[in-house]
Amino acid sequence: MTSHGRLAGVIPPLCTPLTPDGRVDETSLDRLVDHLIEGGVHGLFVLGTTGEVSGLTDAQRELVVAATVARAAGRLPVLAGAIDTGTDRVVDQARRAAAAGADAVVVTAPFYAATHPEEIRRHFAEVAARVDVPVVAYDIPSKVGTKLSPDTVIELATEGAIVAVKDSSGSDVSLRALLSRRSARGLDLSIFTGSELTVDYAIGLGCDGVVPGLGNVDPAGYRLLFDLARAGKVEQARAEQDRLFELFRITTVADRAQRSATSAALGAFKAALVDLGVIAGATLARPGVPLDEAERAEVCALIAEFGPRIGAIVGVGTIGSGSEEPAGQ
Amino acid sequence: MTSHGRLAGVIPPLCTPLTPDGRVDETSLDRLVDHLIEGGVHGLFVLGTTGEVSGLTDAQRELVVAATVARAAGRLPVLAGAIDTGTDRVVDQARRAAAAGADAVVVTAPFYAATHPEEIRRHFAEVAARVDVPVVAYDIPSKVGTKLSPDTVIELATEGAIVAVKDSSGSDVSLRALLSRRSARGLDLSIFTGSELTVDYAIGLGCDGVVPGLGNVDPAGYRLLFDLARAGKVEQARAEQDRLFELFRITTVADRAQRSATSAALGAFKAALVDLGVIAGATLARPGVPLDEAERAEVCALIAEFGPRIGAIVGVGTIGSGSEEPAGQ
Amino acid sequence: MTSHGRLAGVIPPLCTPLTPDGRVDETSLDRLVDHLIEGGVHGLFVLGTTGEVSGLTDAQRELVVAATVARAAGRLPVLAGAIDTGTDRVVDQARRAAAAGADAVVVTAPFYAATHPEEIRRHFAEVAARVDVPVVAYDIPSKVGTKLSPDTVIELATEGAIVAVKDSSGSDVSLRALLSRRSARGLDLSIFTGSELTVDYAIGLGCDGVVPGLGNVDPAGYRLLFDLARAGKVEQARAEQDRLFELFRITTVADRAQRSATSAALGAFKAALVDLGVIAGATLARPGVPLDEAERAEVCALIAEFGPRIGAIVGVGTIGSGSEEPAGQ
Amino acid sequence: MTSHGRLAGVIPPLCTPLTPDGRVDETSLDRLVDHLIEGGVHGLFVLGTTGEVSGLTDAQRELVVAATVARAAGRLPVLAGAIDTGTDRVVDQARRAAAAGADAVVVTAPFYAATHPEEIRRHFAEVAARVDVPVVAYDIPSKVGTKLSPDTVIELATEGAIVAVKDSSGSDVSLRALLSRRSARGLDLSIFTGSELTVDYAIGLGCDGVVPGLGNVDPAGYRLLFDLARAGKVEQARAEQDRLFELFRITTVADRAQRSATSAALGAFKAALVDLGVIAGATLARPGVPLDEAERAEVCALIAEFGPRIGAIVGVGTIGSGSEEPAGQ
């Protein structure tokens, strides 16, 4: 549905590397893009929650999209979050992202003001009508306060307003309802799970892909997991998911008395990427509080124990060959 | 604390009049500014929740500030919301508002991403340090998901990062704690309530003013209520508050099966302003669903019954004379 | 409406004194009853949230009602919580309380299972139809998960199902709506606030009384506050409320990393009562974690600073004379 | 761990059949027990949320346990909810259930009063120490307001306070954490999912069983699903889960403007059981509002379309033979 075809596969939500004074670190971003592509991912999603979109200025957002698109150089689709409070603001964000080269935009329900299902439906329909690239619906009630109902998603897909949905709601009932209704109606809608700890299950169930924050740290692991799950190798997929489950413990080492859950998780991803030599520093967008020395040492220890499948990339390559790239179907 | 002195009095959060196709209706905005000033308010607050800030583009926001400042022409202070998700974004919004002429900016806790009290403190301190106009803290947990604790507010005031707080949390315990600690420390902090239905109480308790959404419709009523409460005329203040309580019922006439609570309330304010001849149309920012014909008729009936104190302005003037204008102390 | 007449005045929710091994300490309970009556309260409310009703067995509940009724000896009405999850269970609790001598029962919305306004209405109507003593509605959404809407309360009062409501919802809008509709309909409904920190306001607004947990510690202070507020002595009432506001700080000295907010508050009330020589020990109902030595010392220090108006009782008596006792109207 | 061995398999939470005037319908209860045993379930769980425990009196609760135990006649274990607000109350409930013959009791975190993890731990430890039958922890934050953390559950299992956990939290991360830590520590803890729509996944992941409300209606379907999932027949298990997913739609046909979600779901289960000839009437415990005529017809239509695997029981029997009964290991 994008110029790359139907969206599918592993599409990690990129961290946004920052310099100590809070500017976008383009060199590190380039390395992160390379790291992910080498890990075998099928697409890149910038300016998501993991990308600290809510802390980046419009200028920074444009820079992130443009730099990522340039580095990806057409090798895989680049999705960009157009995350803002109201319809007209989202249209502005989406147009800027498209102008900077994004292949699709990722849009949540409106937030800050209270919303109603009919207002949510109008929101997506209006954005889709006024933006030139495909729209992906992003269901993330923990951030926006409202769940996208399966009814609304199916209606929007039927009207052609969205080409995909990323379900970060954590509701397995809702996910199952989406899959079941897609089948019943024969809809051409890509369904992604945002739950990085149940990928084996979600893919087995019929999801097209996953948007794993932890995929920044271990893209090859998620690629392997995706390939195994898709191939129906249930036991092997579960073993890989179990390893990634343990690796995910990096997100909870930070002291929550000092910072938010967001800072604890994103700070850990960045600390891990520094440890792996991918990015230069672990600065968070303001007002986030990064991990301290001791906490970063704990992250490194967990990486050493459960760590990224760096050397395993070749092996992964044999499972899913280039011509079968899900995101380019 | 602003160029107009310490903030106090009735400072309504202005509705943003829109044309049927969603552009800012400047003529109506001018009339609304006149209506409020004639009603005796002490300041104007644009780009708040009532101003549908979350649905306006950056261009619209700038236009609203500039037009309001121009029309107010220095007669009273103009506060502008700098409402956005993260610190650097708020700094951008605040600088634009200041450049457009705002006397102060109104800032909430960060939202979308999870936050922690220390991150909230950093947020306000950073915004204050990088913006040239005074900062007013806006405590509105129903929208941003986090309550500003009295501890944080008092700490920020002590550091000089904020000059005022608008408490829309609905927590009387928290409000009382703020007032008590301000006294104990002798802080120069203006405390406003955002609860338009308990103004008599809040002013009696020691609050400096109120930010009443319903004040768009009945500014003279709120001015009278403020003056009565400040003068310790408890019974008369309560009677006026009771009338405004009944008038507030306009916010609940709209069918909530068709729209959000936000649209029901803001749609009613706009419908009332149309009925009063102040603004030209009741269009809401996208994706809001305005009131239908029958609902607007109900709003008009309530206005006829409990309605704005249009003719009472002269009488009001005798209570609080010009030289005692609270916002210009 | 009870055999004592219309409910009004200060009706504290009694703590339940317990022995170290968790049995009801009847001797301490007797002293607490005396302490409250000597403090000038107008009624006693046992088995409320403050009375740790959710931690007491049925046998303990019956004992508490019977012992309190015996000690009160008809001097003032005794209300008893009939707090349980569903309708038939509440009927059982209410009948046992009535059999043990309670003058009225206090009933919440059903909890545990999800409820709907119509189910809540049925619940109260059914309880009232099957119980021989008057029913007081207890609006406490923080515990039962549902707010009693003013519509429901007014409907139940109109049908004669309830004689009073205790509003512990913290919503001033809702409280004001109750008062306004009661007036409009001329209903004989007593309205109590459960917010012990805004009594001056609530009484000024027209509430009939207050159910203050802190009233266990300082009954004379609440009696004085009530009398002052009722007499329209706004400044003096506020000063007394301000003192009680500071005294209320005992509820937050306990370390919340070790216990729940409930244990912190109720543990402080009990520690204060031990300090004042009213009850023998500060044991909480299981599984509550009481305050430790250091925390109890802090409570004592706050009592020394803002402490109960023990010696002031005579003076209080001069304000509200015996023949005007609100609860016996 | 019970006299029947380690708990495992399909253990439906029985509906409680009621007569039109609200008494326990023992004849229908007997038929329901038979229906479930014939369907091949491995245990019976009475007095759970599905059993409307919160609406049943103590006398009704005892009757339900005794009648179920009598009818089961030792053929499979009977678990009983000991659901109440505080520790001592739960001990009372649990002792009564044990005296009435229950093989194990099912206990939630305390509710109504706020709780803290340490208080929750004390609660379970105290109940276990004072009750003679094994304790199953029931994690149901939607009802009690608190999630049992995996840490607490693992600690309680290590101390021998609980033999099993029923996870109705809907959190797949938490479920996975439980399974992973159980393995790491080699604990003898049965882990059940309460999510009836993801059984294939949960069993595949290593769960010991499921507690499906819909299992009242289609016990044989859940038995088949369990057997297929356990045997690693992923595709077949998914197909059966998909059918049960569609059948679950009966829980959402009722008009939510007239009743709670609880009444909508439990009313549908009872309407279905009436339709299948298992129970005599669809009365709900007070104050629940049952389905109306039209809604019951819709339930019947869904049953006709996706309906219970009544005739399939023999076939199911060939998959899991008697000697392999999970609950009797």
mmCIF file of N, CA and C in Angstrom, chain B residues 170-173 176-177 180 195 197-201 203-206 234-235 237-238 241-242 245-246 248, chain C residues 170-173 176-177 180 195 197-201 203-206 234-235 237-238 241-242 245-246 248:
data_model
loop_
_atom_site.group_PDB
_atom_site.id
_atom_site.type_symbol
_atom_site.label_atom_id
_atom_site.label_comp_id
_atom_site.label_asym_id
_atom_site.label_seq_id
_atom_site.Cartn_x
_atom_site.Cartn_y
_atom_site.Cartn_z
ATOM 1 N N GLY B 170 -9.678 20.599 40.745
ATOM 2 C CA GLY B 170 -10.898 20.228 41.456
ATOM 3 C C GLY B 170 -10.648 19.705 42.862
ATOM 4 N N SER B 171 -9.395 19.710 43.304
ATOM 5 C CA SER B 171 -9.086 19.216 44.640
ATOM 6 C C SER B 171 -9.055 20.357 45.638
ATOM 7 N N ASP B 172 -10.060 20.413 46.509
ATOM 8 C CA ASP B 172 -10.084 21.518 47.467
ATOM 9 C C ASP B 172 -8.973 21.373 48.502
ATOM 10 N N VAL B 173 -8.566 20.146 48.769
ATOM 11 C CA VAL B 173 -7.470 19.932 49.718
ATOM 12 C C VAL B 173 -6.184 20.544 49.168
ATOM 13 N N ARG B 176 -6.363 24.362 49.214
ATOM 14 C CA ARG B 176 -6.181 24.871 50.573
ATOM 15 C C ARG B 176 -4.708 24.758 50.993
ATOM 16 N N ALA B 177 -4.076 23.676 50.590
ATOM 17 C CA ALA B 177 -2.652 23.504 50.915
ATOM 18 C C ALA B 177 -1.816 24.599 50.266
ATOM 19 N N SER B 180 -2.345 27.856 52.171
ATOM 20 C CA SER B 180 -1.744 27.808 53.503
ATOM 21 C C SER B 180 -0.222 27.929 53.421
ATOM 22 N N SER B 195 -12.142 26.359 38.859
ATOM 23 C CA SER B 195 -13.485 25.810 39.101
ATOM 24 C C SER B 195 -14.496 26.946 39.119
ATOM 25 N N LEU B 197 -17.560 27.031 39.430
ATOM 26 C CA LEU B 197 -18.791 26.845 40.193
ATOM 27 C C LEU B 197 -18.579 26.988 41.688
ATOM 28 N N THR B 198 -17.381 27.321 42.113
ATOM 29 C CA THR B 198 -17.100 27.479 43.541
ATOM 30 C C THR B 198 -16.285 28.741 43.774
ATOM 31 N N VAL B 199 -16.580 29.762 42.994
ATOM 32 C CA VAL B 199 -15.791 30.992 43.049
ATOM 33 C C VAL B 199 -15.974 31.710 44.378
ATOM 34 N N ASP B 200 -17.210 31.732 44.865
ATOM 35 C CA ASP B 200 -17.453 32.414 46.139
ATOM 36 C C ASP B 200 -16.549 31.810 47.211
ATOM 37 N N TYR B 201 -16.522 30.505 47.262
ATOM 38 C CA TYR B 201 -15.696 29.788 48.223
ATOM 39 C C TYR B 201 -14.216 30.091 48.028
ATOM 40 N N ILE B 203 -12.599 32.497 46.463
ATOM 41 C CA ILE B 203 -12.186 33.876 46.752
ATOM 42 C C ILE B 203 -12.237 34.105 48.263
ATOM 43 N N GLY B 204 -13.287 33.612 48.889
ATOM 44 C CA GLY B 204 -13.391 33.738 50.339
ATOM 45 C C GLY B 204 -12.193 33.115 51.040
ATOM 46 N N LEU B 205 -11.706 32.062 50.456
ATOM 47 C CA LEU B 205 -10.596 31.312 51.044
ATOM 48 C C LEU B 205 -9.271 32.035 50.870
ATOM 49 N N GLY B 206 -9.208 32.971 49.930
ATOM 50 C CA GLY B 206 -7.961 33.696 49.734
ATOM 51 C C GLY B 206 -7.399 33.616 48.323
ATOM 52 N N VAL B 234 -21.048 37.437 51.745
ATOM 53 C CA VAL B 234 -21.168 36.000 51.543
ATOM 54 C C VAL B 234 -22.492 35.592 50.916
ATOM 55 N N GLU B 235 -23.576 36.104 51.467
ATOM 56 C CA GLU B 235 -24.898 35.700 50.976
ATOM 57 C C GLU B 235 -25.121 36.124 49.531
ATOM 58 N N ALA B 237 -22.849 36.860 47.322
ATOM 59 C CA ALA B 237 -21.944 36.117 46.444
ATOM 60 C C ALA B 237 -22.520 34.735 46.151
ATOM 61 N N ARG B 238 -23.041 34.106 47.193
ATOM 62 C CA ARG B 238 -23.576 32.762 46.966
ATOM 63 C C ARG B 238 -24.764 32.797 46.011
ATOM 64 N N GLN B 241 -23.382 33.098 42.586
ATOM 65 C CA GLN B 241 -22.785 31.822 42.181
ATOM 66 C C GLN B 241 -23.879 30.809 41.869
ATOM 67 N N ASP B 242 -24.928 30.807 42.659
ATOM 68 C CA ASP B 242 -26.037 29.878 42.401
ATOM 69 C C ASP B 242 -26.652 30.129 41.025
ATOM 70 N N PHE B 245 -24.350 28.814 38.539
ATOM 71 C CA PHE B 245 -24.409 27.351 38.575
ATOM 72 C C PHE B 245 -25.526 26.853 37.667
ATOM 73 N N GLU B 246 -26.670 27.509 37.758
ATOM 74 C CA GLU B 246 -27.793 27.105 36.906
ATOM 75 C C GLU B 246 -27.488 27.388 35.439
ATOM 76 N N PHE B 248 -24.703 27.318 34.080
ATOM 77 C CA PHE B 248 -23.701 26.335 33.641
ATOM 78 C C PHE B 248 -24.341 25.081 33.060
ATOM 79 N N GLY C 170 -15.727 14.340 46.973
ATOM 80 C CA GLY C 170 -14.766 15.401 46.710
ATOM 81 C C GLY C 170 -15.153 16.276 45.536
ATOM 82 N N SER C 171 -16.326 16.058 44.956
ATOM 83 C CA SER C 171 -16.743 16.873 43.809
ATOM 84 C C SER C 171 -17.623 18.021 44.269
ATOM 85 N N ASP C 172 -17.089 19.233 44.218
ATOM 86 C CA ASP C 172 -17.892 20.365 44.682
ATOM 87 C C ASP C 172 -19.057 20.650 43.737
ATOM 88 N N VAL C 173 -18.884 20.309 42.478
ATOM 89 C CA VAL C 173 -19.976 20.510 41.537
ATOM 90 C C VAL C 173 -21.157 19.618 41.903
ATOM 91 N N ARG C 176 -22.850 20.846 45.086
ATOM 92 C CA ARG C 176 -23.672 22.036 44.815
ATOM 93 C C ARG C 176 -24.955 21.644 44.070
ATOM 94 N N ALA C 177 -24.838 20.690 43.166
ATOM 95 C CA ALA C 177 -26.024 20.229 42.438
ATOM 96 C C ALA C 177 -27.024 19.607 43.390
ATOM 97 N N SER C 180 -28.739 22.397 45.352
ATOM 98 C CA SER C 180 -29.618 23.195 44.507
ATOM 99 C C SER C 180 -30.908 22.436 44.174
ATOM 100 N N SER C 195 -15.885 15.604 53.389
ATOM 101 C CA SER C 195 -14.595 16.291 53.225
ATOM 102 C C SER C 195 -14.314 17.105 54.476
ATOM 103 N N LEU C 197 -11.917 18.856 55.332
ATOM 104 C CA LEU C 197 -11.051 20.027 55.200
ATOM 105 C C LEU C 197 -11.752 21.216 54.555
ATOM 106 N N THR C 198 -13.033 21.085 54.268
ATOM 107 C CA THR C 198 -13.781 22.190 53.652
ATOM 108 C C THR C 198 -15.124 22.359 54.340
ATOM 109 N N VAL C 199 -15.136 22.148 55.630
ATOM 110 C CA VAL C 199 -16.391 22.164 56.373
ATOM 111 C C VAL C 199 -16.993 23.566 56.407
ATOM 112 N N ASP C 200 -16.143 24.562 56.584
ATOM 113 C CA ASP C 200 -16.659 25.938 56.622
ATOM 114 C C ASP C 200 -17.428 26.237 55.338
ATOM 115 N N TYR C 201 -16.842 25.862 54.224
ATOM 116 C CA TYR C 201 -17.469 26.067 52.929
ATOM 117 C C TYR C 201 -18.774 25.288 52.818
ATOM 118 N N ILE C 203 -20.773 23.916 55.047
ATOM 119 C CA ILE C 203 -21.862 24.353 55.920
ATOM 120 C C ILE C 203 -22.398 25.696 55.421
ATOM 121 N N GLY C 204 -21.500 26.581 55.037
ATOM 122 C CA GLY C 204 -21.923 27.871 54.496
ATOM 123 C C GLY C 204 -22.821 27.698 53.287
ATOM 124 N N LEU C 205 -22.532 26.657 52.526
ATOM 125 C CA LEU C 205 -23.266 26.403 51.288
ATOM 126 C C LEU C 205 -24.657 25.841 51.559
ATOM 127 N N GLY C 206 -24.842 25.294 52.758
ATOM 128 C CA GLY C 206 -26.159 24.738 53.059
ATOM 129 C C GLY C 206 -26.164 23.289 53.495
ATOM 130 N N VAL C 234 -17.799 33.764 59.278
ATOM 131 C CA VAL C 234 -16.962 33.238 58.214
ATOM 132 C C VAL C 234 -15.478 33.242 58.574
ATOM 133 N N GLU C 235 -14.999 34.374 59.095
ATOM 134 C CA GLU C 235 -13.562 34.481 59.395
ATOM 135 C C GLU C 235 -13.141 33.496 60.482
ATOM 136 N N ALA C 237 -14.692 30.774 61.436
ATOM 137 C CA ALA C 237 -14.816 29.406 60.944
ATOM 138 C C ALA C 237 -13.595 29.036 60.111
ATOM 139 N N ARG C 238 -13.166 29.983 59.277
ATOM 140 C CA ARG C 238 -12.023 29.675 58.432
ATOM 141 C C ARG C 238 -10.764 29.449 59.275
ATOM 142 N N GLN C 241 -11.002 26.020 60.687
ATOM 143 C CA GLN C 241 -10.766 25.034 59.632
ATOM 144 C C GLN C 241 -9.277 24.992 59.270
ATOM 145 N N ASP C 242 -8.654 26.168 59.247
ATOM 146 C CA ASP C 242 -7.221 26.216 58.935
ATOM 147 C C ASP C 242 -6.406 25.439 59.972
ATOM 148 N N PHE C 245 -6.922 21.881 59.331
ATOM 149 C CA PHE C 245 -6.193 21.521 58.118
ATOM 150 C C PHE C 245 -4.749 21.160 58.475
ATOM 151 N N GLU C 246 -4.156 21.962 59.323
ATOM 152 C CA GLU C 246 -2.769 21.673 59.725
ATOM 153 C C GLU C 246 -2.702 20.390 60.560
ATOM 154 N N PHE C 248 -4.556 17.916 60.280
ATOM 155 C CA PHE C 248 -4.773 16.789 59.355
ATOM 156 C C PHE C 248 -3.458 16.248 58.794
#
